[in-house]
Tab-separated table of C-alpha atoms and ligand atoms in Angstrom:
chain	number	residue	atom	x	y	z
C	27	MET	CA	-17.922	17.864	1.957
C	28	LYS	CA	-19.437	14.420	2.666
C	29	THR	CA	-18.217	12.464	5.617
C	30	TYR	CA	-17.997	8.707	4.551
C	31	ARG	CA	-19.501	6.264	6.973
C	32	VAL	CA	-17.295	3.165	7.686
C	33	ALA	CA	-18.072	-0.113	9.406
C	34	ILE	CA	-15.191	-2.511	10.308
C	35	LEU	CA	-15.796	-6.120	10.026
C	36	GLY	CA	-13.122	-7.976	12.002
C	37	CYS	CA	-11.513	-6.224	15.014
C	38	ARG	CA	-8.242	-7.975	15.697
C	39	GLY	CA	-4.790	-6.891	14.262
C	40	ARG	CA	-5.638	-5.479	10.837
C	41	GLY	CA	-9.088	-4.303	11.656
C	42	SER	CA	-7.640	-2.214	14.647
C	43	ALA	CA	-5.028	-0.793	12.252
C	44	ALA	CA	-7.604	0.026	9.564
C	45	ALA	CA	-10.088	1.429	12.224
C	46	ARG	CA	-7.405	3.769	13.716
C	47	ALA	CA	-6.890	5.361	10.182
C	48	TYR	CA	-10.520	5.783	9.434
C	49	HIS	CA	-11.064	7.263	12.953
C	50	ALA	CA	-8.167	9.691	12.477
C	51	HIS	CA	-9.148	10.811	8.922
C	52	PRO	CA	-11.356	14.159	9.024
C	53	ARG	CA	-13.627	12.759	6.085
C	54	THR	CA	-14.508	9.427	7.491
C	55	GLU	CA	-16.420	8.314	10.615
C	56	ILE	CA	-16.708	4.643	12.276
C	57	VAL	CA	-20.300	4.035	12.523
C	58	GLY	CA	-20.026	0.251	13.477
C	59	LEU	CA	-17.632	-2.451	14.640
C	60	CYS	CA	-18.172	-6.136	14.158
C	61	ASP	CA	-16.624	-9.285	15.448
C	62	LEU	CA	-17.770	-12.893	16.286
C	63	LEU	CA	-15.687	-12.514	19.477
C	64	GLU	CA	-17.450	-9.741	21.724
C	65	GLU	CA	-14.274	-8.869	23.514
C	66	ARG	CA	-12.410	-7.659	20.341
C	67	SER	CA	-15.209	-5.311	19.332
C	68	ASN	CA	-15.386	-4.014	22.972
C	69	THR	CA	-11.456	-3.482	23.071
C	70	LEU	CA	-11.600	-1.556	19.760
C	71	GLY	CA	-14.699	0.112	20.536
C	72	ASP	CA	-13.467	1.339	24.002
C	73	GLU	CA	-10.220	2.597	22.360
C	74	LEU	CA	-11.928	4.543	19.658
C	75	LYS	CA	-15.114	5.408	21.514
C	76	VAL	CA	-17.603	3.502	18.965
C	77	SER	CA	-20.494	2.295	20.711
C	78	ALA	CA	-22.223	0.570	17.993
C	79	ARG	CA	-20.800	-3.189	18.149
C	80	PHE	CA	-22.217	-6.063	16.590
C	81	SER	CA	-21.501	-9.878	16.097
C	82	ASP	CA	-23.700	-10.014	13.101
C	83	LEU	CA	-22.538	-8.295	9.992
C	84	ASP	CA	-25.759	-8.167	8.150
C	85	GLU	CA	-27.257	-6.590	11.125
C	86	MET	CA	-24.444	-4.175	11.475
C	87	ILE	CA	-24.966	-2.917	7.883
C	88	LYS	CA	-28.732	-2.749	8.087
C	89	GLN	CA	-28.527	-0.662	11.408
C	90	THR	CA	-25.614	1.599	10.477
C	91	SER	CA	-25.925	2.143	6.624
C	92	PRO	CA	-22.252	2.381	5.989
C	93	ASP	CA	-20.764	3.713	2.699
C	94	ILE	CA	-17.496	1.531	3.088
C	95	VAL	CA	-17.178	-1.841	4.941
C	96	ALA	CA	-13.610	-2.864	5.730
C	97	ILE	CA	-13.067	-6.665	5.808
C	98	PRO	CA	-9.875	-7.186	7.650
C	99	THR	CA	-10.242	-10.935	8.212
C	100	ALA	CA	-8.255	-14.161	7.535
C	101	THR	CA	-7.622	-14.664	3.799
C	102	GLU	CA	-9.793	-17.779	3.450
C	103	LEU	CA	-12.733	-15.647	4.601
C	104	HIS	CA	-12.296	-13.008	2.040
C	105	TYR	CA	-14.251	-14.354	-0.548
C	106	ASP	CA	-17.434	-15.267	1.305
C	107	LEU	CA	-17.393	-12.197	3.349
C	108	CYS	CA	-16.851	-9.866	0.377
C	109	MET	CA	-19.821	-11.511	-1.600
C	110	ARG	CA	-21.984	-11.320	1.543
C	111	VAL	CA	-21.116	-7.642	2.145
C	112	LEU	CA	-21.523	-6.571	-1.479
C	113	GLU	CA	-24.944	-8.115	-1.584
C	114	HIS	CA	-25.962	-4.868	0.751
C	115	GLY	CA	-24.749	-2.664	-2.132
C	116	VAL	CA	-21.925	-1.190	-0.271
C	117	ASN	CA	-18.347	-0.113	-1.224
C	118	ILE	CA	-15.707	-2.471	0.402
C	119	GLU	CA	-12.003	-2.678	1.070
C	120	VAL	CA	-10.464	-6.066	1.646
C	121	GLU	CA	-7.205	-7.188	3.151
C	122	LYS	CA	-4.656	-8.623	0.900
C	123	PRO	CA	-4.359	-11.040	-1.105
C	124	MET	CA	-7.860	-10.153	-2.255
C	125	CYS	CA	-8.696	-13.750	-2.872
C	126	VAL	CA	-6.948	-17.029	-3.300
C	127	ASP	CA	-7.745	-17.633	-7.118
C	128	LEU	CA	-9.052	-16.001	-10.184
C	129	ASP	CA	-12.635	-17.599	-10.050
C	130	GLN	CA	-13.034	-15.814	-6.750
C	131	ALA	CA	-11.698	-12.457	-7.611
C	132	ASP	CA	-13.939	-12.668	-10.903
C	133	ASP	CA	-17.098	-13.107	-8.845
C	134	VAL	CA	-16.074	-10.399	-6.475
C	135	ILE	CA	-15.646	-7.965	-9.154
C	136	ALA	CA	-18.803	-9.042	-11.001
C	137	LYS	CA	-20.779	-8.644	-7.823
C	138	ALA	CA	-19.346	-5.176	-7.121
C	139	GLU	CA	-20.127	-4.084	-10.849
C	140	GLU	CA	-23.593	-5.502	-10.661
C	141	LYS	CA	-24.243	-3.358	-7.418
C	142	GLY	CA	-22.504	-0.442	-8.711
C	143	VAL	CA	-19.933	-0.055	-6.009
C	144	GLN	CA	-16.191	-0.088	-5.579
C	145	VAL	CA	-13.846	-2.666	-4.366
C	146	ALA	CA	-10.325	-1.681	-2.804
C	147	VAL	CA	-7.747	-4.090	-1.585
C	148	HIS	CA	-5.742	-3.172	1.256
C	149	HIS	CA	-2.161	-2.875	-0.470
C	150	GLN	CA	-1.321	0.356	1.460
C	151	GLY	CA	2.415	0.372	0.521
C	152	ARG	CA	1.518	1.516	-2.854
C	153	VAL	CA	-0.068	4.593	-1.545
C	154	GLY	CA	2.222	5.229	1.469
C	155	ALA	CA	4.549	8.232	2.103
C	156	SER	CA	7.714	6.524	0.576
C	157	MET	CA	5.758	5.277	-2.576
C	158	GLN	CA	4.419	8.901	-2.995
C	159	ALA	CA	7.863	10.279	-2.925
C	160	ILE	CA	8.984	7.693	-5.558
C	161	ALA	CA	5.923	8.409	-7.718
C	162	HIS	CA	6.485	12.059	-7.513
C	163	ALA	CA	10.290	11.796	-8.552
C	164	TYR	CA	9.255	9.386	-11.254
C	165	ASN	CA	6.572	11.602	-12.822
C	166	ALA	CA	9.040	14.426	-12.692
C	167	GLY	CA	10.968	12.479	-15.067
C	168	LYS	CA	13.990	12.061	-12.659
C	169	ILE	CA	15.028	8.594	-14.035
C	170	GLY	CA	14.107	9.074	-17.732
C	171	ASN	CA	12.389	6.154	-19.418
C	172	LEU	CA	11.599	3.148	-17.208
C	173	ARG	CA	13.429	0.047	-18.461
C	174	TYR	CA	13.203	-2.476	-15.511
C	175	ILE	CA	11.785	-3.016	-11.954
C	176	TYR	CA	13.311	-4.923	-9.295
C	177	GLY	CA	11.258	-6.223	-6.331
C	178	SER	CA	11.869	-8.687	-3.534
C	179	GLY	CA	9.954	-10.336	-0.378
C	180	LYS	CA	11.677	-10.668	2.938
C	181	GLY	CA	12.419	-14.421	3.278
C	182	TYR	CA	9.258	-16.357	3.762
C	183	TYR	CA	9.032	-19.776	1.865
C	184	GLY	CA	8.567	-18.675	-1.739
C	185	GLY	CA	4.945	-19.660	-2.471
C	186	TYR	CA	3.528	-18.439	0.858
C	187	GLY	CA	5.907	-15.252	0.452
C	188	LEU	CA	4.367	-14.588	-3.007
C	189	MET	CA	0.675	-14.919	-1.568
C	190	ASN	CA	1.445	-12.862	1.566
C	191	ILE	CA	4.273	-10.219	0.573
C	192	GLY	CA	4.610	-10.742	-3.153
C	193	THR	CA	0.836	-9.553	-3.467
C	194	HIS	CA	2.081	-6.112	-2.188
C	195	MET	CA	5.132	-6.100	-4.123
C	196	LEU	CA	3.486	-6.899	-7.392
C	197	ASN	CA	1.013	-4.228	-6.851
C	198	ASN	CA	3.782	-1.685	-6.126
C	199	MET	CA	5.706	-2.557	-9.261
C	200	LEU	CA	2.268	-2.227	-11.274
C	201	HIS	CA	2.117	1.368	-10.262
C	202	PHE	CA	5.143	1.871	-12.653
C	203	GLY	CA	4.597	-1.000	-14.975
C	204	LYS	CA	0.983	-0.319	-15.475
C	205	ARG	CA	-0.110	-3.670	-16.934
C	206	CYS	CA	1.522	-7.140	-17.078
C	207	LYS	CA	1.361	-8.746	-20.435
C	208	SER	CA	3.060	-12.142	-19.586
C	209	VAL	CA	4.935	-14.006	-16.877
C	210	VAL	CA	7.788	-16.378	-17.057
C	211	ALA	CA	8.962	-17.969	-13.690
C	212	HIS	CA	11.294	-20.245	-12.117
C	213	LEU	CA	10.397	-22.165	-8.924
C	214	THR	CA	12.608	-24.637	-7.026
C	215	THR	CA	12.051	-26.717	-3.869
C	216	GLY	CA	14.799	-28.617	-2.358
C	217	GLY	CA	17.126	-27.304	-5.163
C	218	LYS	CA	15.134	-28.835	-7.974
C	219	PRO	CA	12.197	-27.381	-10.228
C	220	ILE	CA	8.958	-28.031	-8.523
C	221	THR	CA	6.910	-31.052	-9.086
C	222	PRO	CA	3.175	-31.721	-8.653
C	223	GLU	CA	4.334	-33.356	-5.179
C	224	ASP	CA	5.426	-30.003	-4.129
C	225	VAL	CA	2.070	-28.429	-4.365
C	226	ALA	CA	0.676	-27.707	-0.839
C	227	PRO	CA	-2.114	-25.708	1.016
C	228	SER	CA	-0.544	-22.272	2.057
C	229	PRO	CA	-0.065	-21.308	5.656
C	230	SER	CA	-2.538	-18.848	6.838
C	231	GLY	CA	-5.103	-19.926	4.530
C	232	MET	CA	-3.764	-18.285	1.395
C	233	GLY	CA	-4.939	-20.914	-1.034
C	234	THR	CA	-2.461	-23.341	-2.816
C	235	ILE	CA	1.147	-22.787	-3.394
C	236	ALA	CA	4.437	-24.328	-4.302
C	237	GLY	CA	8.080	-23.460	-4.498
C	238	GLU	CA	10.704	-22.614	-1.877
C	239	TYR	CA	12.507	-20.168	-3.996
C	240	ILE	CA	10.656	-18.184	-6.679
C	241	THR	CA	12.344	-16.070	-9.403
C	242	ALA	CA	9.704	-14.468	-11.753
C	243	THR	CA	9.981	-12.151	-14.745
C	244	MET	CA	7.167	-9.988	-15.821
C	245	GLN	CA	6.898	-8.285	-19.242
C	246	TYR	CA	4.944	-5.035	-18.680
C	247	GLU	CA	3.645	-2.611	-21.323
C	248	GLY	CA	6.245	-1.201	-23.801
C	249	ASN	CA	9.782	-2.325	-23.240
C	250	VAL	CA	9.615	-2.747	-19.478
C	251	THR	CA	10.418	-5.804	-17.552
C	252	GLY	CA	10.641	-6.701	-13.876
C	253	THR	CA	11.872	-9.348	-11.631
C	254	LEU	CA	10.152	-10.569	-8.398
C	255	LEU	CA	12.228	-12.581	-5.957
C	256	GLN	CA	10.451	-14.561	-3.350
C	257	HIS	CA	13.290	-16.473	-1.757
C	258	ARG	CA	13.278	-18.442	1.437
C	259	PHE	CA	16.034	-17.098	3.737
C	260	ASN	CA	17.245	-18.964	6.831
C	261	LYS	CA	16.187	-15.838	8.764
C	262	MET	CA	13.562	-13.305	7.718
C	263	ASP	CA	15.028	-9.878	6.801
C	264	THR	CA	12.801	-6.994	6.217
C	265	ASN	CA	15.735	-5.163	4.655
C	266	ALA	CA	15.258	-7.281	1.643
C	267	TYR	CA	11.719	-6.073	1.184
C	268	THR	CA	12.636	-3.410	-1.456
C	269	MET	CA	11.838	-2.120	-4.931
C	270	GLU	CA	14.178	-0.542	-7.517
C	271	LEU	CA	13.120	1.265	-10.688
C	272	PHE	CA	15.895	1.272	-13.353
C	273	GLY	CA	15.571	4.084	-15.891
C	274	THR	CA	17.566	5.483	-18.826
C	275	GLU	CA	18.993	8.284	-16.629
C	276	GLY	CA	18.788	7.137	-13.199
C	277	ARG	CA	17.305	4.816	-10.434
C	278	LEU	CA	14.725	5.152	-7.712
C	279	PHE	CA	14.874	2.936	-4.674
C	280	TRP	CA	11.763	2.183	-2.393
C	281	LYS	CA	11.749	0.566	1.143
C	282	LEU	CA	9.390	0.671	3.934
C	283	GLY	CA	9.738	4.358	5.374
C	284	GLY	CA	12.462	5.332	2.793
C	285	ALA	CA	12.739	6.530	-0.772
C	286	HIS	CA	16.200	7.251	-2.559
C	287	PHE	CA	17.381	8.584	-5.871
C	288	LEU	CA	20.463	7.607	-7.999
C	289	PRO	CA	21.204	10.464	-10.476
C	290	THR	CA	22.816	8.010	-13.062
C	291	PRO	CA	21.835	4.638	-14.233
C	292	HIS	CA	24.984	2.878	-13.624
C	293	TYR	CA	27.191	3.549	-10.580
C	294	LEU	CA	29.885	1.427	-8.981
C	295	PRO	CA	30.463	2.259	-5.413
C	296	ASP	CA	33.988	3.776	-5.012
C	297	GLY	CA	34.097	3.790	-1.249
C	298	ASN	CA	34.232	7.477	-1.012
C	299	ASN	CA	31.089	8.881	-2.230
C	300	ASP	CA	27.470	7.811	-2.058
C	301	LYS	CA	25.554	9.100	-4.889
C	302	TRP	CA	22.202	8.023	-3.608
C	303	GLU	CA	20.013	10.916	-2.500
C	304	SER	CA	17.431	10.537	0.055
C	305	LEU	CA	13.889	11.875	-1.160
C	306	GLU	CA	11.582	13.764	1.324
C	307	LEU	CA	8.517	11.653	2.242
C	308	ILE	CA	5.162	12.798	1.299
C	309	TYR	CA	2.316	12.806	3.895
C	310	PRO	CA	-1.365	13.996	3.477
C	311	GLU	CA	-1.325	17.546	4.797
C	312	HIS	CA	-3.864	16.550	7.688
C	313	TYR	CA	-2.000	13.546	8.797
C	314	ASP	CA	-0.918	13.757	12.341
C	315	SER	CA	2.257	11.698	12.969
C	316	LYS	CA	1.341	11.594	16.693
C	317	SER	CA	-1.808	9.623	16.132
C	318	SER	CA	-2.188	5.985	16.346
C	319	ALA	CA	-2.887	5.576	12.675
C	320	SER	CA	-0.062	4.332	10.548
C	321	GLU	CA	0.767	6.758	7.582
C	322	MET	CA	0.153	4.093	5.086
C	323	ASP	CA	-3.111	3.031	6.217
C	324	TYR	CA	-4.134	6.791	6.504
C	325	TRP	CA	-2.834	7.395	2.987
C	326	PHE	CA	-5.115	4.283	1.957
C	327	VAL	CA	-8.198	5.956	3.524
C	328	GLU	CA	-7.101	9.335	1.828
C	329	ASP	CA	-7.104	7.656	-1.453
C	330	TYR	CA	-10.580	5.890	-0.896
C	331	VAL	CA	-12.109	9.245	0.126
C	332	ASN	CA	-10.668	10.932	-3.055
C	333	ALA	CA	-11.675	8.039	-5.185
C	334	LEU	CA	-15.358	8.080	-3.974
C	335	ASP	CA	-15.382	11.875	-4.341
C	336	GLU	CA	-14.375	11.594	-7.819
C	337	GLY	CA	-16.095	8.433	-8.806
C	338	ARG	CA	-13.128	6.487	-9.531
C	339	PRO	CA	-11.620	3.333	-8.421
C	340	HIS	CA	-9.081	3.461	-5.582
C	341	VAL	CA	-5.366	3.437	-6.662
C	342	CYS	CA	-5.331	-0.030	-4.956
C	343	SER	CA	-8.671	-1.167	-6.655
C	344	GLY	CA	-10.079	-4.579	-6.951
C	345	TYR	CA	-9.114	-4.461	-10.640
C	346	GLU	CA	-5.608	-4.056	-9.563
C	347	GLY	CA	-5.990	-6.696	-6.934
C	348	ARG	CA	-7.247	-9.321	-9.440
C	349	HIS	CA	-4.349	-8.297	-11.758
C	350	VAL	CA	-1.839	-8.989	-9.009
C	351	ILE	CA	-3.655	-12.640	-8.669
C	352	GLU	CA	-3.323	-13.107	-12.397
C	353	MET	CA	0.302	-12.460	-11.987
C	354	MET	CA	0.718	-14.691	-8.993
C	355	MET	CA	-1.315	-17.641	-10.671
C	356	GLY	CA	0.748	-16.856	-13.914
C	357	ILE	CA	3.942	-17.441	-12.028
C	358	PHE	CA	2.637	-20.742	-10.498
C	359	GLU	CA	1.437	-21.843	-14.031
C	360	SER	CA	4.571	-20.792	-15.685
C	361	ALA	CA	6.761	-22.772	-13.474
C	362	ALA	CA	4.445	-25.794	-13.427
C	363	TYR	CA	4.097	-26.169	-17.074
C	364	GLY	CA	7.438	-24.585	-18.193
C	365	LYS	CA	6.022	-21.940	-20.455
C	366	ARG	CA	5.453	-18.202	-20.694
C	367	VAL	CA	1.855	-17.507	-19.585
C	368	ASN	CA	0.044	-14.577	-21.239
C	369	LEU	CA	-2.230	-12.414	-19.144
C	370	PRO	CA	-5.112	-12.342	-18.604
C	371	GLN	CA	-5.318	-16.135	-18.625
C	372	ALA	CA	-8.475	-17.649	-20.021
C	373	ASP	CA	-8.470	-20.507	-17.564
C	374	ARG	CA	-9.272	-19.091	-14.207
C	375	THR	CA	-8.970	-22.187	-11.967
C	376	HIS	CA	-5.961	-22.574	-9.630
C	377	PRO	CA	-3.085	-23.715	-11.976
C	378	LEU	CA	-1.475	-25.774	-9.285
C	379	LEU	CA	-4.508	-27.815	-8.519
C	380	ARG	CA	-4.946	-28.218	-12.057
C	381	TRP	CA	-1.374	-29.519	-12.545
C	382	ARG	CA	-1.780	-31.914	-9.678
C	383	GLU	CA	-5.121	-33.316	-11.143
C	384	GLU	CA	-3.600	-33.729	-14.728
C	385	SER	CA	-0.670	-35.542	-13.032
C	386	GLY	CA	-3.114	-38.062	-11.528
C	387	LEU	CA	-2.688	-36.757	-8.013
C	388	PRO	CA	-5.539	-36.109	-5.458
C	389	PRO	CA	-5.799	-32.671	-3.934
C	390	PRO	CA	-2.855	-31.835	-1.564
C	391	ALA	CA	-3.147	-33.083	2.082
C	392	ASP	CA	-3.849	-30.690	4.972
C	393	MET	CA	-0.880	-28.929	6.317
C	394	PRO	CA	-0.727	-26.831	9.676
C	395	ARG	CA	-2.191	-23.418	9.330
C	396	GLY	CA	0.542	-21.567	11.417
C	397	TYR	CA	3.578	-20.657	9.481
C	398	GLY	CA	6.179	-22.034	11.964
C	399	GLU	CA	4.679	-25.509	12.101
C	400	TRP	CA	3.988	-25.505	8.430
C	401	LEU	CA	7.703	-24.830	7.765
C	402	THR	CA	8.939	-27.411	10.190
C	403	GLN	CA	6.767	-29.994	8.182
C	404	GLU	CA	7.812	-28.773	5.075
C	405	SER	CA	11.461	-28.743	5.906
C	406	LYS	CA	11.297	-32.240	7.000
C	407	ARG	CA	9.652	-33.371	3.687
C	408	ILE	CA	12.305	-31.638	1.761
C	409	GLY	CA	15.028	-33.063	3.664
M	145	NAD	N1	-1.810	-5.079	4.721
M	145	NAD	C1	-0.989	-5.535	5.567
M	145	NAD	O1	0.071	-4.957	5.919
M	145	NAD	C2	-1.179	-6.851	6.259
M	145	NAD	C3	-0.440	-7.277	7.245
M	145	NAD	C4	-0.662	-8.440	7.919
M	145	NAD	C5	-1.868	-9.231	7.416
M	145	NAD	N2	-2.614	-8.740	6.669
M	145	NAD	C6	-3.851	-9.523	5.962
M	145	NAD	O2	-4.672	-9.363	7.077
M	145	NAD	C7	-5.572	-10.555	7.087
M	145	NAD	C8	-5.575	-10.916	8.566
M	145	NAD	O3	-5.907	-10.079	9.454
M	145	NAD	P1	-5.912	-10.245	11.075
M	145	NAD	O4	-4.492	-10.847	11.362
M	145	NAD	O5	-6.271	-9.083	11.704
M	145	NAD	O6	-6.911	-11.524	11.057
M	145	NAD	P2	-7.464	-12.285	12.191
M	145	NAD	O7	-7.984	-13.453	11.670
M	145	NAD	O8	-6.574	-12.363	13.384
M	145	NAD	O9	-8.806	-11.381	12.787
M	145	NAD	C9	-9.881	-11.308	12.057
M	145	NAD	C10	-11.099	-11.088	12.919
M	145	NAD	O10	-12.201	-11.097	12.339
M	145	NAD	C11	-13.200	-11.892	12.891
M	145	NAD	N3	-14.091	-12.451	12.104
M	145	NAD	C12	-13.975	-13.361	11.312
M	145	NAD	N4	-15.095	-13.592	10.503
M	145	NAD	C13	-16.141	-12.838	11.053
M	145	NAD	C14	-17.592	-12.644	10.588
M	145	NAD	N5	-17.991	-13.435	9.989
M	145	NAD	N6	-18.050	-11.726	11.455
M	145	NAD	C15	-17.590	-10.927	12.331
M	145	NAD	N7	-16.104	-11.063	12.593
M	145	NAD	C16	-15.393	-12.056	12.042
M	145	NAD	C17	-12.402	-12.751	13.829
M	145	NAD	O11	-13.122	-13.129	15.035
M	145	NAD	C18	-11.253	-11.969	14.193
M	145	NAD	O12	-11.119	-11.222	15.361
M	145	NAD	C19	-4.963	-11.517	6.102
M	145	NAD	O13	-5.835	-11.555	4.940
M	145	NAD	C20	-3.563	-10.941	5.829
M	145	NAD	O14	-3.098	-11.343	4.718
M	145	NAD	C21	-2.243	-7.633	5.857
């Protein structure tokens, strides 16, 4: 069995998490670490005992010949770094969101296809232990036919929440909805439908956004619809970050680290009896819960190993990542233009920038990059 050689490009928070998972997995070996800041590759290298450390990514790839390069960097760098790494003809995984618009995502996919390599997007929730449990129950027919999927963020400002957290949730929902045919969305800022003046650069370099509150409806294949809520809360609440599948015979409830089954489609709590059953979470048999690797990142690596063995895309492939961006751009476009948006959309430019331009406005002015400062400035503007 082949051991896949992995190089990590970016050694801070997410790079360290990815590296721990690749380090722990028996079928992957970290052959190089790269960061512009030497102390970051040194800290991670010392932790994982990887001596090949670089500050130049091209040099790292030339010297270490990796099978996979992980690109866990700030979102505004994803496009350039993906294109640069793909030029070397290696498989990549990139943090979420894959890119900030569809033009970029199309280029990345086209470059990977030209080079004959895979793209995976680090939407690890879709392959983690609780999603495995949900998928197992779903595939066993426990809820009958799927009718509706509900998903929510955890309270960030809506447009930013969509790019940051909605990307995960839309990808989770796709696991069951398969393909999204169209999107209809309602976005409000300060209690009113968004206007071109509400379009702004995203915090954390996640492109262009709008909407304090987002309520979006997706039409999937067949008779399945879904709703995604990305509502700004006064206080963030990870308990809101949940997904629920409604079937003809029951319901399945996903949350980080938990999976539950309701053996009836409609249930009014009567105060005496909780019909929700906890499902046993599913881990790869060689996962050591005492290792420093998170189970979701480990599952993500496990699927990449299996995908490369089998010559198939990762479950969280670039194709899925791009489809998620189609949904996110469709959500912005639907609210801006007040219409249903059919996917995949022919116009791949950012719909909010198009909307502003057509309204005779210049591109939105710069905003602080940090979320706290960004929110303070936006809250002042909304009043
Ligand atoms: N999947 C998840 O659960 C999850 C959670 C949080 C954040 N994210 C995503 O992770 C990304 C941010 O990750 P982070 O917080 O670790 O990023 P970061 O910006 O803090 O760290 C990135 C590192 O990459 C290095 N780097 C940047 N360009 C480089 C280059 N050309 N060559 C070498 N090194 C380079 C930087 O010096 C830095 O150390 C975002 O896309 C975010 O959306 C994902």
